PDB file of C-alpha atoms in Angstrom:
ATOM      1  CA  MET A   1       7.012  23.155  16.561  1.00  0.00           C
ATOM      2  CA  PRO A   2       8.119  24.425  13.242  1.00  0.00           C
ATOM      3  CA  ASP A   3       6.046  26.980  11.345  1.00  0.00           C
ATOM      4  CA  HIS A   4       3.424  25.600   9.009  1.00  0.00           C
ATOM      5  CA  PRO A   5       4.440  25.978   5.414  1.00  0.00           C
ATOM      6  CA  SER A   6       2.486  28.368   3.340  1.00  0.00           C
ATOM      7  CA  ARG A   7      -0.445  27.084   1.066  1.00  0.00           C
ATOM      8  CA  ARG A   8       1.740  27.672  -2.079  1.00  0.00           C
ATOM      9  CA  ARG A   9       4.568  25.787  -0.521  1.00  0.00           C
ATOM     10  CA  LEU A  10       2.152  23.016   0.328  1.00  0.00           C
ATOM     11  CA  LEU A  11       1.009  22.830  -3.031  1.00  0.00           C
ATOM     12  CA  LEU A  12       4.522  22.701  -4.408  1.00  0.00           C
ATOM     13  CA  VAL A  13       5.486  19.795  -2.075  1.00  0.00           C
ATOM     14  CA  LEU A  14       2.378  18.033  -3.020  1.00  0.00           C
ATOM     15  CA  GLY A  15       3.075  18.398  -6.629  1.00  0.00           C
ATOM     16  CA  ALA A  16       6.554  17.151  -6.033  1.00  0.00           C
ATOM     17  CA  VAL A  17       5.548  14.130  -4.213  1.00  0.00           C
ATOM     18  CA  LEU A  18       3.013  13.316  -6.888  1.00  0.00           C
ATOM     19  CA  ILE A  19       5.366  13.617  -9.828  1.00  0.00           C
ATOM     20  CA  VAL A  20       8.028  11.343  -7.929  1.00  0.00           C
ATOM     21  CA  LEU A  21       5.304   8.851  -7.240  1.00  0.00           C
ATOM     22  CA  ALA A  22       3.915   8.749 -10.688  1.00  0.00           C
ATOM     23  CA  ALA A  23       7.565   8.293 -12.159  1.00  0.00           C
ATOM     24  CA  VAL A  24       8.069   5.525  -9.656  1.00  0.00           C
ATOM     25  CA  ASN A  25       4.847   3.740 -10.646  1.00  0.00           C
ATOM     26  CA  VAL A  26       5.731   3.836 -14.245  1.00  0.00           C
ATOM     27  CA  ALA A  27       9.253   2.626 -13.809  1.00  0.00           C
ATOM     28  CA  ASP A  28       8.239  -0.181 -11.446  1.00  0.00           C
ATOM     29  CA  LYS A  29       5.775  -1.447 -14.123  1.00  0.00           C
ATOM     30  CA  TYR A  30       7.729  -0.903 -17.325  1.00  0.00           C
ATOM     31  CA  GLY A  31      11.309  -0.869 -16.095  1.00  0.00           C
ATOM     32  CA  PRO A  32      13.753  -3.699 -15.354  1.00  0.00           C
ATOM     33  CA  PRO A  33      12.365  -6.376 -12.707  1.00  0.00           C
ATOM     34  CA  HIS A  34      12.267  -5.493  -8.999  1.00  0.00           C
ATOM     35  CA  THR A  35      12.976  -1.759  -9.892  1.00  0.00           C
ATOM     36  CA  GLY A  36      10.823  -0.939  -7.067  1.00  0.00           C
ATOM     37  CA  LEU A  37      13.051  -3.045  -4.601  1.00  0.00           C
ATOM     38  CA  ILE A  38      15.673  -0.339  -5.299  1.00  0.00           C
ATOM     39  CA  ALA A  39      13.613   2.665  -5.858  1.00  0.00           C
ATOM     40  CA  GLY A  40      11.308   2.139  -2.958  1.00  0.00           C
ATOM     41  CA  PRO A  41      13.726   2.723   0.054  1.00  0.00           C
ATOM     42  CA  VAL A  42      15.487   5.687  -1.863  1.00  0.00           C
ATOM     43  CA  VAL A  43      12.473   7.418  -2.719  1.00  0.00           C
ATOM     44  CA  ALA A  44      10.823   6.881   0.580  1.00  0.00           C
ATOM     45  CA  LEU A  45      13.959   8.491   2.348  1.00  0.00           C
ATOM     46  CA  ALA A  46      13.811  11.283  -0.165  1.00  0.00           C
ATOM     47  CA  LEU A  47      10.077  12.146   0.575  1.00  0.00           C
ATOM     48  CA  VAL A  48      10.732  11.954   4.227  1.00  0.00           C
ATOM     49  CA  LEU A  49      13.501  14.542   3.885  1.00  0.00           C
ATOM     50  CA  LEU A  50      11.264  16.559   1.681  1.00  0.00           C
ATOM     51  CA  ALA A  51       8.551  16.483   4.334  1.00  0.00           C
ATOM     52  CA  ARG A  52      10.813  17.413   6.994  1.00  0.00           C
ATOM     53  CA  ARG A  53      12.035  20.357   4.959  1.00  0.00           C
ATOM     54  CA  ALA A  54       8.305  21.394   4.494  1.00  0.00           C
ATOM     55  CA  GLY A  55       7.883  21.590   8.378  1.00  0.00           C
ATOM     56  CA  LEU A  56       6.471  18.272   9.206  1.00  0.00           C
ATOM     57  CA  THR A  57       7.404  16.698  12.554  1.00  0.00           C
ATOM     58  CA  TRP A  58       8.170  12.972  13.085  1.00  0.00           C
ATOM     59  CA  HIS A  59       4.808  12.775  14.670  1.00  0.00           C
ATOM     60  CA  ASP A  60       3.093  14.257  11.683  1.00  0.00           C
ATOM     61  CA  LEU A  61       4.707  11.642   9.535  1.00  0.00           C
ATOM     62  CA  GLY A  62       3.832   8.684  11.989  1.00  0.00           C
ATOM     63  CA  LEU A  63       7.455   8.239  12.875  1.00  0.00           C
ATOM     64  CA  SER A  64       7.654   9.412  16.429  1.00  0.00           C
ATOM     65  CA  LYS A  65       9.352   7.205  19.112  1.00  0.00           C
ATOM     66  CA  ARG A  66       6.380   7.965  21.394  1.00  0.00           C
ATOM     67  CA  THR A  67       3.669   6.019  19.218  1.00  0.00           C
ATOM     68  CA  LEU A  68       6.124   3.248  18.522  1.00  0.00           C
ATOM     69  CA  LEU A  69       4.784   0.996  21.364  1.00  0.00           C
ATOM     70  CA  PRO A  70       0.994   1.729  20.376  1.00  0.00           C
ATOM     71  CA  GLY A  71       1.817   1.039  16.890  1.00  0.00           C
ATOM     72  CA  LEU A  72       3.458  -2.249  17.485  1.00  0.00           C
ATOM     73  CA  LYS A  73       0.438  -3.398  19.319  1.00  0.00           C
ATOM     74  CA  TYR A  74      -1.828  -2.428  16.457  1.00  0.00           C
ATOM     75  CA  ALA A  75       0.524  -3.998  14.126  1.00  0.00           C
ATOM     76  CA  ILE A  76       0.357  -7.550  15.747  1.00  0.00           C
ATOM     77  CA  GLY A  77      -3.321  -7.272  15.889  1.00  0.00           C
ATOM     78  CA  ALA A  78      -3.699  -6.362  12.316  1.00  0.00           C
ATOM     79  CA  ILE A  79      -1.423  -9.360  11.027  1.00  0.00           C
ATOM     80  CA  ALA A  80      -3.399 -11.839  13.352  1.00  0.00           C
ATOM     81  CA  ALA A  81      -6.638 -10.469  11.855  1.00  0.00           C
ATOM     82  CA  VAL A  82      -5.686 -10.851   8.211  1.00  0.00           C
ATOM     83  CA  ALA A  83      -4.300 -14.430   9.099  1.00  0.00           C
ATOM     84  CA  VAL A  84      -7.573 -15.344  10.384  1.00  0.00           C
ATOM     85  CA  VAL A  85      -9.548 -13.909   7.458  1.00  0.00           C
ATOM     86  CA  TYR A  86      -7.231 -15.739   4.825  1.00  0.00           C
ATOM     87  CA  ALA A  87      -7.579 -18.922   6.757  1.00  0.00           C
ATOM     88  CA  ILE A  88     -11.271 -18.757   6.419  1.00  0.00           C
ATOM     89  CA  GLY A  89     -11.139 -17.703   2.774  1.00  0.00           C
ATOM     90  CA  VAL A  90      -9.007 -20.819   2.093  1.00  0.00           C
ATOM     91  CA  ALA A  91     -11.194 -23.116   3.897  1.00  0.00           C
ATOM     92  CA  LEU A  92     -14.402 -22.182   2.203  1.00  0.00           C
ATOM     93  CA  PRO A  93     -14.581 -23.549  -1.373  1.00  0.00           C
ATOM     94  CA  TRP A  94     -16.542 -20.592  -2.942  1.00  0.00           C
ATOM     95  CA  THR A  95     -13.838 -18.040  -1.743  1.00  0.00           C
ATOM     96  CA  ARG A  96     -10.736 -20.158  -2.505  1.00  0.00           C
ATOM     97  CA  PRO A  97     -10.459 -19.381  -6.116  1.00  0.00           C
ATOM     98  CA  ALA A  98      -9.756 -15.811  -5.206  1.00  0.00           C
ATOM     99  CA  PHE A  99      -6.246 -17.002  -4.308  1.00  0.00           C
ATOM    100  CA  HIS A 100      -5.775 -18.651  -7.546  1.00  0.00           C
ATOM    101  CA  ASP A 101      -3.521 -16.186  -9.050  1.00  0.00           C
ATOM    102  CA  VAL A 102      -0.954 -16.983 -11.776  1.00  0.00           C
ATOM    103  CA  ARG A 103       1.324 -13.982 -10.600  1.00  0.00           C
ATOM    104  CA  TYR A 104       2.003 -16.103  -7.472  1.00  0.00           C
ATOM    105  CA  HIS A 105       2.853 -19.473  -8.838  1.00  0.00           C
ATOM    106  CA  LEU A 106       6.187 -19.522  -7.226  1.00  0.00           C
ATOM    107  CA  HIS A 107       8.784 -21.874  -5.708  1.00  0.00           C
ATOM    108  CA  LEU A 108       9.038 -21.914  -1.926  1.00  0.00           C
ATOM    109  CA  SER A 109      12.310 -19.731  -1.932  1.00  0.00           C
ATOM    110  CA  ALA A 110      10.871 -17.200  -4.298  1.00  0.00           C
ATOM    111  CA  ALA A 111       7.722 -16.896  -2.469  1.00  0.00           C
ATOM    112  CA  LEU A 112       9.380 -16.195   0.815  1.00  0.00           C
ATOM    113  CA  MET A 113      11.967 -13.931  -0.832  1.00  0.00           C
ATOM    114  CA  THR A 114       8.991 -11.880  -2.381  1.00  0.00           C
ATOM    115  CA  ALA A 115       6.703 -11.938   0.828  1.00  0.00           C
ATOM    116  CA  PHE A 116       9.635 -10.775   3.231  1.00  0.00           C
ATOM    117  CA  ILE A 117      12.010  -8.758   1.095  1.00  0.00           C
ATOM    118  CA  VAL A 118      10.339  -7.587  -2.121  1.00  0.00           C
ATOM    119  CA  VAL A 119       6.847  -6.625  -0.650  1.00  0.00           C
ATOM    120  CA  PRO A 120       8.159  -4.891   2.545  1.00  0.00           C
ATOM    121  CA  LEU A 121      10.986  -2.935   0.547  1.00  0.00           C
ATOM    122  CA  GLY A 122       9.671  -2.693  -2.704  1.00  0.00           C
ATOM    123  CA  THR A 123       6.040  -2.038  -1.944  1.00  0.00           C
ATOM    124  CA  VAL A 124       4.805  -1.495   1.744  1.00  0.00           C
ATOM    125  CA  LEU A 125       7.965   0.987   2.710  1.00  0.00           C
ATOM    126  CA  LEU A 126       7.319   3.535  -0.135  1.00  0.00           C
ATOM    127  CA  GLU A 127       3.586   3.425  -0.104  1.00  0.00           C
ATOM    128  CA  GLU A 128       3.210   3.781   3.682  1.00  0.00           C
ATOM    129  CA  VAL A 129       5.660   6.736   3.822  1.00  0.00           C
ATOM    130  CA  ALA A 130       4.199   8.440   0.853  1.00  0.00           C
ATOM    131  CA  PHE A 131       0.515   7.831   1.510  1.00  0.00           C
ATOM    132  CA  ARG A 132       0.007   7.436   5.172  1.00  0.00           C
ATOM    133  CA  GLY A 133       3.039   9.550   6.069  1.00  0.00           C
ATOM    134  CA  VAL A 134       3.869  12.338   3.961  1.00  0.00           C
ATOM    135  CA  LEU A 135       0.635  13.047   2.025  1.00  0.00           C
ATOM    136  CA  LEU A 136      -1.483  12.491   5.089  1.00  0.00           C
ATOM    137  CA  GLY A 137       0.720  14.627   7.188  1.00  0.00           C
ATOM    138  CA  LEU A 138       0.745  17.494   4.710  1.00  0.00           C
ATOM    139  CA  VAL A 139      -2.936  17.696   4.085  1.00  0.00           C
ATOM    140  CA  ASN A 140      -3.940  16.990   7.640  1.00  0.00           C
ATOM    141  CA  ARG A 141      -1.773  20.221   8.704  1.00  0.00           C
ATOM    142  CA  HIS A 142      -3.835  22.369   6.422  1.00  0.00           C
ATOM    143  CA  ARG A 143      -7.181  20.793   5.790  1.00  0.00           C
ATOM    144  CA  GLY A 144      -7.763  18.556   8.843  1.00  0.00           C
ATOM    145  CA  ALA A 145      -7.857  14.795   9.340  1.00  0.00           C
ATOM    146  CA  THR A 146     -11.007  14.165   7.177  1.00  0.00           C
ATOM    147  CA  TRP A 147      -9.521  15.827   3.996  1.00  0.00           C
ATOM    148  CA  ALA A 148      -6.171  14.145   4.676  1.00  0.00           C
ATOM    149  CA  SER A 149      -7.751  10.783   4.742  1.00  0.00           C
ATOM    150  CA  ILE A 150      -9.872  11.279   1.688  1.00  0.00           C
ATOM    151  CA  THR A 151      -6.953  12.843  -0.334  1.00  0.00           C
ATOM    152  CA  SER A 152      -4.466  10.098   0.673  1.00  0.00           C
ATOM    153  CA  SER A 153      -7.051   7.251  -0.115  1.00  0.00           C
ATOM    154  CA  VAL A 154      -7.967   8.654  -3.371  1.00  0.00           C
ATOM    155  CA  LEU A 155      -4.632   8.907  -4.455  1.00  0.00           C
ATOM    156  CA  PHE A 156      -3.836   5.501  -3.124  1.00  0.00           C
ATOM    157  CA  GLY A 157      -6.571   4.093  -5.204  1.00  0.00           C
ATOM    158  CA  LEU A 158      -5.360   5.777  -8.568  1.00  0.00           C
ATOM    159  CA  TRP A 159      -1.762   4.458  -7.723  1.00  0.00           C
ATOM    160  CA  HIS A 160      -2.895   1.036  -8.245  1.00  0.00           C
ATOM    161  CA  ILE A 161      -4.206   1.607 -11.823  1.00  0.00           C
ATOM    162  CA  LEU A 162      -1.130   0.277 -13.643  1.00  0.00           C
ATOM    163  CA  PRO A 163      -0.530  -2.669 -11.417  1.00  0.00           C
ATOM    164  CA  SER A 164      -4.109  -3.938 -11.936  1.00  0.00           C
ATOM    165  CA  LEU A 165      -4.142  -3.708 -15.963  1.00  0.00           C
ATOM    166  CA  ARG A 166      -3.915  -7.538 -16.387  1.00  0.00           C
ATOM    167  CA  LEU A 167      -5.789  -8.610 -13.222  1.00  0.00           C
ATOM    168  CA  ASN A 168      -8.537 -10.179 -15.146  1.00  0.00           C
ATOM    169  CA  HIS A 169      -6.151 -12.392 -16.861  1.00  0.00           C
ATOM    170  CA  ALA A 170      -3.907 -13.136 -13.777  1.00  0.00           C
ATOM    171  CA  ASN A 171      -6.555 -13.988 -11.332  1.00  0.00           C
ATOM    172  CA  GLN A 172      -9.007 -16.758 -12.024  1.00  0.00           C
ATOM    173  CA  ALA A 173     -11.833 -15.488  -9.870  1.00  0.00           C
ATOM    174  CA  VAL A 174     -11.695 -12.116 -11.431  1.00  0.00           C
ATOM    175  CA  GLY A 175     -11.542 -13.281 -15.030  1.00  0.00           C
ATOM    176  CA  ALA A 176     -14.447 -15.731 -14.398  1.00  0.00           C
ATOM    177  CA  VAL A 177     -16.680 -12.882 -12.975  1.00  0.00           C
ATOM    178  CA  LEU A 178     -15.611 -10.016 -15.207  1.00  0.00           C
ATOM    179  CA  GLY A 179     -14.294 -11.818 -18.287  1.00  0.00           C
ATOM    180  CA  THR A 180     -10.943 -11.432 -19.965  1.00  0.00           C
ATOM    181  CA  GLY A 181     -11.770  -8.725 -22.783  1.00  0.00           C
ATOM    182  CA  MET A 182     -11.363  -5.057 -22.627  1.00  0.00           C
ATOM    183  CA  ALA A 183     -14.677  -4.558 -20.657  1.00  0.00           C
ATOM    184  CA  GLY A 184     -13.365  -6.877 -17.977  1.00  0.00           C
ATOM    185  CA  ARG A 185     -10.056  -5.112 -17.869  1.00  0.00           C
ATOM    186  CA  VAL A 186     -11.853  -1.782 -17.214  1.00  0.00           C
ATOM    187  CA  LEU A 187     -14.180  -3.141 -14.618  1.00  0.00           C
ATOM    188  CA  ALA A 188     -11.225  -4.876 -12.919  1.00  0.00           C
ATOM    189  CA  VAL A 189      -9.194  -1.711 -12.864  1.00  0.00           C
ATOM    190  CA  ALA A 190     -12.086   0.350 -11.556  1.00  0.00           C
ATOM    191  CA  GLY A 191     -12.864  -2.236  -8.999  1.00  0.00           C
ATOM    192  CA  VAL A 192      -9.209  -2.156  -7.701  1.00  0.00           C
ATOM    193  CA  VAL A 193      -9.143   1.624  -7.521  1.00  0.00           C
ATOM    194  CA  ALA A 194     -12.311   1.534  -5.609  1.00  0.00           C
ATOM    195  CA  PHE A 195     -11.255  -1.295  -3.368  1.00  0.00           C
ATOM    196  CA  THR A 196      -7.831   0.070  -2.655  1.00  0.00           C
ATOM    197  CA  ALA A 197      -9.339   3.539  -2.048  1.00  0.00           C
ATOM    198  CA  LEU A 198     -11.470   2.077   0.635  1.00  0.00           C
ATOM    199  CA  ALA A 199      -8.329   0.101   1.990  1.00  0.00           C
ATOM    200  CA  GLY A 200      -6.538   3.338   2.195  1.00  0.00           C
ATOM    201  CA  VAL A 201      -9.231   4.873   4.450  1.00  0.00           C
ATOM    202  CA  LEU A 202      -8.849   1.851   6.659  1.00  0.00           C
ATOM    203  CA  LEU A 203      -5.041   2.271   6.702  1.00  0.00           C
ATOM    204  CA  CYS A 204      -5.239   5.927   7.388  1.00  0.00           C
ATOM    205  CA  GLU A 205      -7.677   5.337  10.343  1.00  0.00           C
ATOM    206  CA  LEU A 206      -5.382   2.710  11.775  1.00  0.00           C
ATOM    207  CA  ARG A 207      -2.467   5.023  11.278  1.00  0.00           C
ATOM    208  CA  ARG A 208      -4.457   7.892  13.133  1.00  0.00           C
ATOM    209  CA  ARG A 209      -5.603   5.692  15.863  1.00  0.00           C
ATOM    210  CA  SER A 210      -2.067   4.305  16.619  1.00  0.00           C
ATOM    211  CA  GLY A 211      -0.152   7.320  15.669  1.00  0.00           C
ATOM    212  CA  SER A 212       2.325   5.200  13.924  1.00  0.00           C
ATOM    213  CA  LEU A 213       3.098   4.123  10.455  1.00  0.00           C
ATOM    214  CA  LEU A 214       4.025   0.868  11.997  1.00  0.00           C
ATOM    215  CA  ALA A 215       0.407  -0.116  12.456  1.00  0.00           C
ATOM    216  CA  SER A 216      -0.691   0.689   8.813  1.00  0.00           C
ATOM    217  CA  ALA A 217       2.468  -0.986   7.256  1.00  0.00           C
ATOM    218  CA  ALA A 218       1.740  -4.125   9.202  1.00  0.00           C
ATOM    219  CA  LEU A 219      -1.793  -4.451   7.975  1.00  0.00           C
ATOM    220  CA  HIS A 220      -0.433  -3.502   4.390  1.00  0.00           C
ATOM    221  CA  TRP A 221       2.183  -6.187   4.582  1.00  0.00           C
ATOM    222  CA  ALA A 222      -0.132  -8.867   5.927  1.00  0.00           C
ATOM    223  CA  THR A 223      -2.695  -8.266   3.090  1.00  0.00           C
ATOM    224  CA  ASN A 224      -0.089  -8.462   0.423  1.00  0.00           C
ATOM    225  CA  GLY A 225       2.564 -10.680   2.076  1.00  0.00           C
ATOM    226  CA  LEU A 226       0.324 -13.202   3.679  1.00  0.00           C
ATOM    227  CA  GLY A 227      -1.890 -13.267   0.586  1.00  0.00           C
ATOM    228  CA  LEU A 228       0.989 -14.116  -1.625  1.00  0.00           C
ATOM    229  CA  LEU A 229       2.168 -16.904   0.577  1.00  0.00           C
ATOM    230  CA  VAL A 230      -1.317 -18.486   0.665  1.00  0.00           C
ATOM    231  CA  ALA A 231      -1.651 -18.227  -3.174  1.00  0.00           C
ATOM    232  CA  ALA A 232       1.835 -19.722  -3.824  1.00  0.00           C
ATOM    233  CA  ALA A 233       1.064 -22.563  -1.169  1.00  0.00           C
ATOM    234  CA  LEU A 234      -2.368 -23.421  -2.954  1.00  0.00           C
ATOM    235  CA  ALA A 235      -0.596 -23.297  -6.359  1.00  0.00           C
ATOM    236  CA  ALA A 236       1.953 -25.667  -5.157  1.00  0.00           C
ATOM    237  CA  VAL A 237      -0.758 -28.073  -3.754  1.00  0.00           C
ATOM    238  CA  ARG A 238      -2.728 -27.938  -7.041  1.00  0.00           C
ATOM    239  CA  PHE A 239       0.184 -28.762  -9.448  1.00  0.00           C
ATOM    240  CA  ALA A 240       2.108 -31.068  -7.092  1.00  0.00           C
TER     241      ALA A 240
END
């Protein structure tokens, strides 16, 4: 086992990770389309190399071969659970409007490409490596699992500020409840930050129990990818 990095080194690595993530977040929001699709895998690899240089093991990062099989079992269960929840949500008239999102009014080919290429490579890969891999592993080594989960989850919530700035305009259910003005935007962003932070706690726990990033990545993809496919399918039916 490598020696633990010093506290100063830990803070430097954490600072470097946060700066990189902030830059990627801004570039993905305001840069050319699908910037994250290119930056995501590159930055994820860079963060793994940085974490390894800081003394983290593959197990610390959730990338150990020993935990691959448990991670796969949790992954299959997570995807199945999300599929059931979404099926119920679509079937119930009072929850169906939550899937009416103009961002996902896509043709079949575009929806499939987004769900199976853009979301895994441009979103899930980087976020899981960064938040449930590198950040979780670094803080866990020095402050324990509880602080690691809290830190990772809070940062994960804040990560979603920029992507949620127009949520009250894009999502019919959110706009109807919160309004489309500035107050609605502030409430929508606050709600997204709180919700994704809580989701981060669940993802951290799944990562901890399975020992593998595969488990949390599967739940993350299912939430985003299946949700996108459901929203696109409903939009196609509504406007057919």
